């Protein structure tokens, strides 16, 4: 790659210009094993220098620890970055396995204050509903989120893991700037209804896990055997046992195309996601996560790779052949409500 920064795109309708690739910060605090905090902080600076300006966190990551970790970086670069965080997934200190979903207005009002405090800022640029609780009317939740904009605590609204119908319903209450859902060579259920709705409404799509949680890079072939005890991928259906073996075999065309470009498998996988913008006619800002500056630079270099029509055709069948669900429990995903 050159020393030039990555290109920028508009986030939502009339929103800020952001780098065409963002950074997912979750793994800097939890889920992927031990973290070298100094290296992670260096990666944040490397990202900004490369033109990455959308930094993504959530209150659930490390039970707030990830927001607290980002606070010094946010304070040092507040006017240079677009800060995204999320609410809705509830955890408990006394039960590490508990996951609840809260969308009620009272919870939203409390959650935003906690996030503002931890992040050390007075405004959140993009505030997402992390997961949808169908028991709470969407109009109530989005209405409460819209109040935060009126109060100057939030600038733009986002949703995560919603269907196309839910995106349209929410957008009718208040404009939605971004939809964050899993989207990769291995995960394309978002294309069923959410992507067409995003195109129709002018909503930016922010793909999370665009590298299939690292599996698409070839970094590991069986999570249970190769990853540390603290790594949540050991419990993901796609990454262990027979599923992992079958899915690893699907990467052959990815490696072949990577060799033709003098690139890595990760770069081909990211280039595929980046090119969804042209394929579907919408704005796409993937947020691959990494804790290492070297990986960050590798990832942003993928924004300059253009896959040919023939190469895209070779990659097209992969998602339909993947073995295993995205999560052990898919009940909180958009796929469960299609």
Coordinates of N, CA and C in Angstrom, one line a residue, residues 31-144:
X31 N -13.0 -11.3 24.7 CA -13.6 -12.3 23.7 C -12.5 -13.0 22.9
X32 N -11.4 -12.4 22.6 CA -10.3 -13.0 21.8 C -9.1 -13.3 22.5
X33 N -9.2 -13.6 23.8 CA -8.0 -13.9 24.6 C -7.3 -12.7 25.1
X34 N -6.1 -12.9 25.7 CA -5.4 -11.8 26.3 C -5.0 -10.7 25.3
X35 N -5.0 -9.5 25.9 CA -4.7 -8.3 25.0 C -3.5 -7.6 25.6
X36 N -2.6 -7.1 24.7 CA -1.5 -6.2 25.0 C -2.0 -4.8 24.9
X37 N -2.3 -4.2 26.0 CA -2.9 -2.9 26.0 C -2.1 -1.8 25.2
X38 N -0.8 -1.8 25.4 CA 0.0 -0.8 24.8 C 0.0 -1.0 23.3
X39 N 0.0 -2.3 22.8 CA -0.1 -2.5 21.4 C -1.4 -2.1 20.8
X40 N -2.5 -2.4 21.6 CA -3.8 -2.0 21.1 C -3.9 -0.5 21.0
X41 N -3.3 0.3 21.9 CA -3.4 1.7 21.8 C -2.6 2.2 20.6
X42 N -1.5 1.5 20.4 CA -0.7 1.9 19.2 C -1.5 1.6 17.9
X43 N -2.3 0.6 17.9 CA -3.1 0.3 16.8 C -4.2 1.3 16.5
X44 N -4.7 1.9 17.6 CA -5.7 3.0 17.4 C -5.1 4.2 16.7
X45 N -3.8 4.5 17.1 CA -3.1 5.6 16.5 C -2.8 5.3 15.0
X46 N -2.4 4.1 14.8 CA -2.0 3.6 13.4 C -3.3 3.7 12.5
X47 N -4.4 3.3 13.1 CA -5.6 3.4 12.3 C -6.0 4.8 11.9
X48 N -5.9 5.7 12.8 CA -6.2 7.1 12.5 C -5.3 7.7 11.5
X49 N -4.0 7.4 11.6 CA -3.0 7.9 10.7 C -3.3 7.3 9.2
X50 N -3.9 6.1 9.2 CA -4.2 5.5 7.9 C -5.5 6.0 7.3
X51 N -6.2 6.8 8.0 CA -7.5 7.4 7.5 C -8.7 6.7 8.0
X52 N -8.5 5.7 9.0 CA -9.7 5.1 9.6 C -10.2 6.1 10.7
X53 N -11.5 6.4 10.6 CA -12.0 7.4 11.5 C -13.3 7.0 12.2
X54 N -13.9 5.8 11.8 CA -15.0 5.3 12.5 C -14.5 4.2 13.5
X55 N -14.7 4.5 14.8 CA -14.2 3.6 15.8 C -15.4 3.0 16.5
X56 N -15.5 1.7 16.6 CA -16.7 1.1 17.1 C -16.5 0.3 18.4
X57 N -17.4 0.6 19.3 CA -17.4 -0.1 20.6 C -18.8 -0.4 21.1
X58 N -19.0 -0.9 22.3 CA -20.3 -1.2 22.8 C -20.2 -1.2 24.4
X59 N -21.3 -0.9 25.1 CA -21.2 -1.0 26.5 C -21.0 -2.4 27.0
X60 N -21.4 -3.4 26.2 CA -21.3 -4.8 26.7 C -19.9 -5.4 26.6
X61 N -19.0 -4.8 25.8 CA -17.7 -5.3 25.6 C -16.9 -5.1 26.9
X62 N -16.6 -6.2 27.6 CA -15.9 -6.1 28.8 C -16.7 -5.5 29.9
X63 N -18.0 -5.5 29.8 CA -18.9 -4.9 30.8 C -18.5 -3.4 31.0
X64 N -18.3 -2.7 29.9 CA -17.9 -1.3 29.9 C -16.5 -1.0 29.8
X65 N -15.6 -2.0 30.0 CA -14.2 -1.8 30.0 C -13.7 -1.3 28.6
X66 N -14.3 -1.7 27.5 CA -13.8 -1.3 26.2 C -14.1 0.2 26.0
X67 N -15.2 0.7 26.5 CA -15.5 2.1 26.4 C -14.5 2.9 27.3
X68 N -14.2 2.4 28.5 CA -13.2 3.1 29.3 C -11.8 3.0 28.7
X69 N -11.5 1.9 28.1 CA -10.2 1.8 27.4 C -10.0 2.9 26.3
X70 N -11.1 3.1 25.6 CA -11.1 4.1 24.5 C -11.0 5.5 24.9
X71 N -11.4 5.8 26.1 CA -11.6 7.2 26.6 C -10.4 8.1 26.3
X72 N -9.2 7.7 26.7 CA -8.0 8.5 26.4 C -7.8 8.9 24.9
X73 N -8.0 7.9 24.1 CA -7.9 8.1 22.6 C -9.0 9.0 22.1
X74 N -10.2 8.8 22.6 CA -11.3 9.7 22.3 C -11.0 11.1 22.7
X75 N -10.5 11.3 23.9 CA -10.2 12.7 24.4 C -9.1 13.3 23.6
X76 N -8.1 12.6 23.1 CA -7.0 13.1 22.4 C -7.4 13.5 20.9
X77 N -8.4 12.8 20.4 CA -8.7 13.0 19.0 C -10.2 13.2 18.7
X78 N -10.9 13.8 19.7 CA -12.4 13.9 19.6 C -12.9 14.5 18.3
X79 N -12.2 15.5 17.7 CA -12.7 16.2 16.5 C -12.3 15.5 15.3
X80 N -11.4 14.4 15.4 CA -10.9 13.7 14.2 C -11.6 12.4 14.0
X81 N -12.4 11.9 14.9 CA -13.0 10.6 14.8 C -14.5 10.6 14.9
X82 N -15.1 9.6 14.4 CA -16.5 9.3 14.5 C -16.7 8.1 15.5
X83 N -17.3 8.4 16.6 CA -17.4 7.4 17.7 C -18.7 6.7 17.7
X84 N -18.7 5.4 17.6 CA -19.9 4.6 17.7 C -19.9 3.7 18.9
X85 N -21.0 3.7 19.6 CA -21.2 2.7 20.6 C -22.6 2.2 20.6
X86 N -22.9 1.2 21.5 CA -24.2 0.5 21.4 C -24.8 0.2 22.8
X87 N -26.1 0.0 22.8 CA -26.7 -0.4 24.0 C -27.6 -1.6 23.7
X88 N -28.1 -2.3 24.6 CA -29.2 -3.3 24.5 C -28.8 -4.7 25.1
X89 N -27.6 -5.1 25.0 CA -27.2 -6.4 25.6 C -26.8 -6.2 27.0
X90 N -27.6 -6.8 27.9 CA -27.4 -6.7 29.3 C -26.6 -7.9 29.9
X91 N -25.6 -7.6 30.7 CA -24.8 -8.6 31.3 C -24.8 -8.4 32.8
X92 N -24.4 -9.4 33.6 CA -24.4 -9.3 35.1 C -23.0 -9.7 35.6
X93 N -22.6 -8.9 36.6 CA -21.3 -9.2 37.2 C -21.3 -10.6 37.8
X94 N -22.4 -11.0 38.4 CA -22.4 -12.3 39.1 C -22.7 -13.5 38.3
X95 N -22.9 -13.3 37.0 CA -23.2 -14.4 36.1 C -22.6 -14.1 34.7
X96 N -21.4 -14.6 34.5 CA -20.6 -14.3 33.2 C -21.3 -14.8 32.0
X97 N -22.2 -15.8 32.1 CA -22.9 -16.4 31.0 C -24.2 -15.7 30.6
X98 N -24.7 -14.8 31.5 CA -26.0 -14.2 31.3 C -25.9 -13.2 30.1
X99 N -26.9 -13.2 29.3 CA -27.1 -12.2 28.2 C -28.6 -11.9 28.1
X100 N -28.9 -10.7 28.4 CA -30.3 -10.3 28.2 C -30.4 -9.2 27.2
X101 N -31.6 -8.9 26.7 CA -31.7 -7.8 25.7 C -32.8 -6.8 26.3
X102 N -32.3 -5.5 26.3 CA -33.2 -4.5 26.9 C -33.3 -3.4 25.8
X103 N -34.6 -3.1 25.4 CA -34.8 -2.0 24.5 C -35.8 -1.0 25.1
X104 N -36.2 -1.1 26.3 CA -37.2 -0.2 26.9 C -36.6 1.2 27.1
X105 N -37.3 2.3 26.9 CA -36.8 3.6 27.0 C -36.1 4.0 28.3
X106 N -36.5 3.5 29.4 CA -35.8 3.8 30.7 C -34.4 3.2 30.7
X107 N -34.3 2.0 30.1 CA -33.0 1.4 30.0 C -32.1 2.2 29.1
X108 N -32.6 2.6 28.0 CA -31.8 3.4 27.0 C -31.3 4.7 27.6
X109 N -32.2 5.4 28.3 CA -31.7 6.6 29.0 C -30.6 6.4 30.0
X110 N -30.7 5.3 30.7 CA -29.6 5.0 31.6 C -28.3 4.6 30.9
X111 N -28.5 3.8 29.9 CA -27.3 3.2 29.2 C -26.5 4.3 28.5
X112 N -27.2 5.3 27.9 CA -26.4 6.4 27.2 C -25.6 7.2 28.2
X113 N -26.2 7.4 29.4 CA -25.4 8.2 30.4 C -24.2 7.4 30.9
X114 N -24.3 6.1 31.0 CA -23.2 5.3 31.4 C -22.1 5.3 30.4
X115 N -22.5 5.2 29.1 CA -21.6 5.2 28.0 C -20.8 6.5 27.9
X116 N -21.6 7.6 28.0 CA -21.0 8.9 27.9 C -19.9 9.1 29.0
X117 N -20.3 8.6 30.2 CA -19.3 8.8 31.3 C -18.1 7.9 31.1
X118 N -18.2 6.7 30.7 CA -17.1 5.8 30.5 C -16.2 6.3 29.3
X119 N -16.8 6.8 28.3 CA -16.1 7.3 27.1 C -15.4 8.7 27.3
X120 N -15.9 9.4 28.4 CA -15.3 10.7 28.7 C -15.7 11.8 27.7
X121 N -16.9 11.7 27.1 CA -17.3 12.6 26.1 C -18.7 13.1 26.4
X122 N -19.1 14.2 25.8 CA -20.5 14.7 26.0 C -21.4 14.3 24.9
X123 N -20.9 13.7 23.8 CA -21.8 13.3 22.7 C -21.3 12.1 22.0
X124 N -22.2 11.2 21.6 CA -21.8 10.0 20.9 C -22.3 10.2 19.4
X125 N -21.3 10.0 18.5 CA -21.6 10.3 17.1 C -22.7 9.4 16.5
X126 N -22.6 8.1 16.8 CA -23.5 7.1 16.3 C -23.8 6.1 17.4
X127 N -25.1 6.1 17.7 CA -25.6 5.3 18.8 C -26.5 4.2 18.3
X128 N -26.1 2.9 18.5 CA -26.8 1.7 18.0 C -27.6 1.0 19.0
X129 N -28.8 0.5 18.6 CA -29.5 -0.5 19.3 C -28.8 -1.8 18.9
X130 N -28.1 -2.5 19.9 CA -27.2 -3.6 19.6 C -28.0 -4.9 19.2
X131 N -29.1 -5.1 19.8 CA -30.0 -6.2 19.5 C -31.4 -5.8 19.7
X132 N -32.3 -6.5 19.1 CA -33.7 -6.1 19.1 C -34.5 -7.0 20.0
X133 N -35.3 -6.4 20.9 CA -36.2 -7.2 21.7 C -37.6 -7.0 21.1
X134 N -38.1 -8.1 20.5 CA -39.4 -7.9 19.8 C -40.6 -7.6 20.8
X135 N -40.4 -7.8 22.1 CA -41.4 -7.6 23.1 C -41.6 -6.1 23.3
X136 N -40.7 -5.2 22.9 CA -40.8 -3.8 23.1 C -41.1 -3.2 21.7
X137 N -42.2 -2.4 21.5 CA -42.5 -1.8 20.3 C -41.3 -1.0 19.7
X138 N -40.9 -1.2 18.5 CA -39.8 -0.5 17.9 C -39.9 1.0 18.0
X139 N -41.1 1.5 17.8 CA -41.4 2.9 17.9 C -41.0 3.5 19.2
X140 N -41.2 2.7 20.3 CA -40.9 3.2 21.6 C -39.3 3.3 21.8
X141 N -38.6 2.3 21.3 CA -37.2 2.3 21.4 C -36.6 3.4 20.6
X142 N -36.9 3.5 19.3 CA -36.4 4.5 18.4 C -36.8 5.9 18.9
X143 N -38.0 6.0 19.4 CA -38.4 7.3 19.9 C -37.6 7.8 21.0
X144 N -37.2 6.8 21.9 CA -36.3 7.2 23.0 C -34.9 7.6 22.5

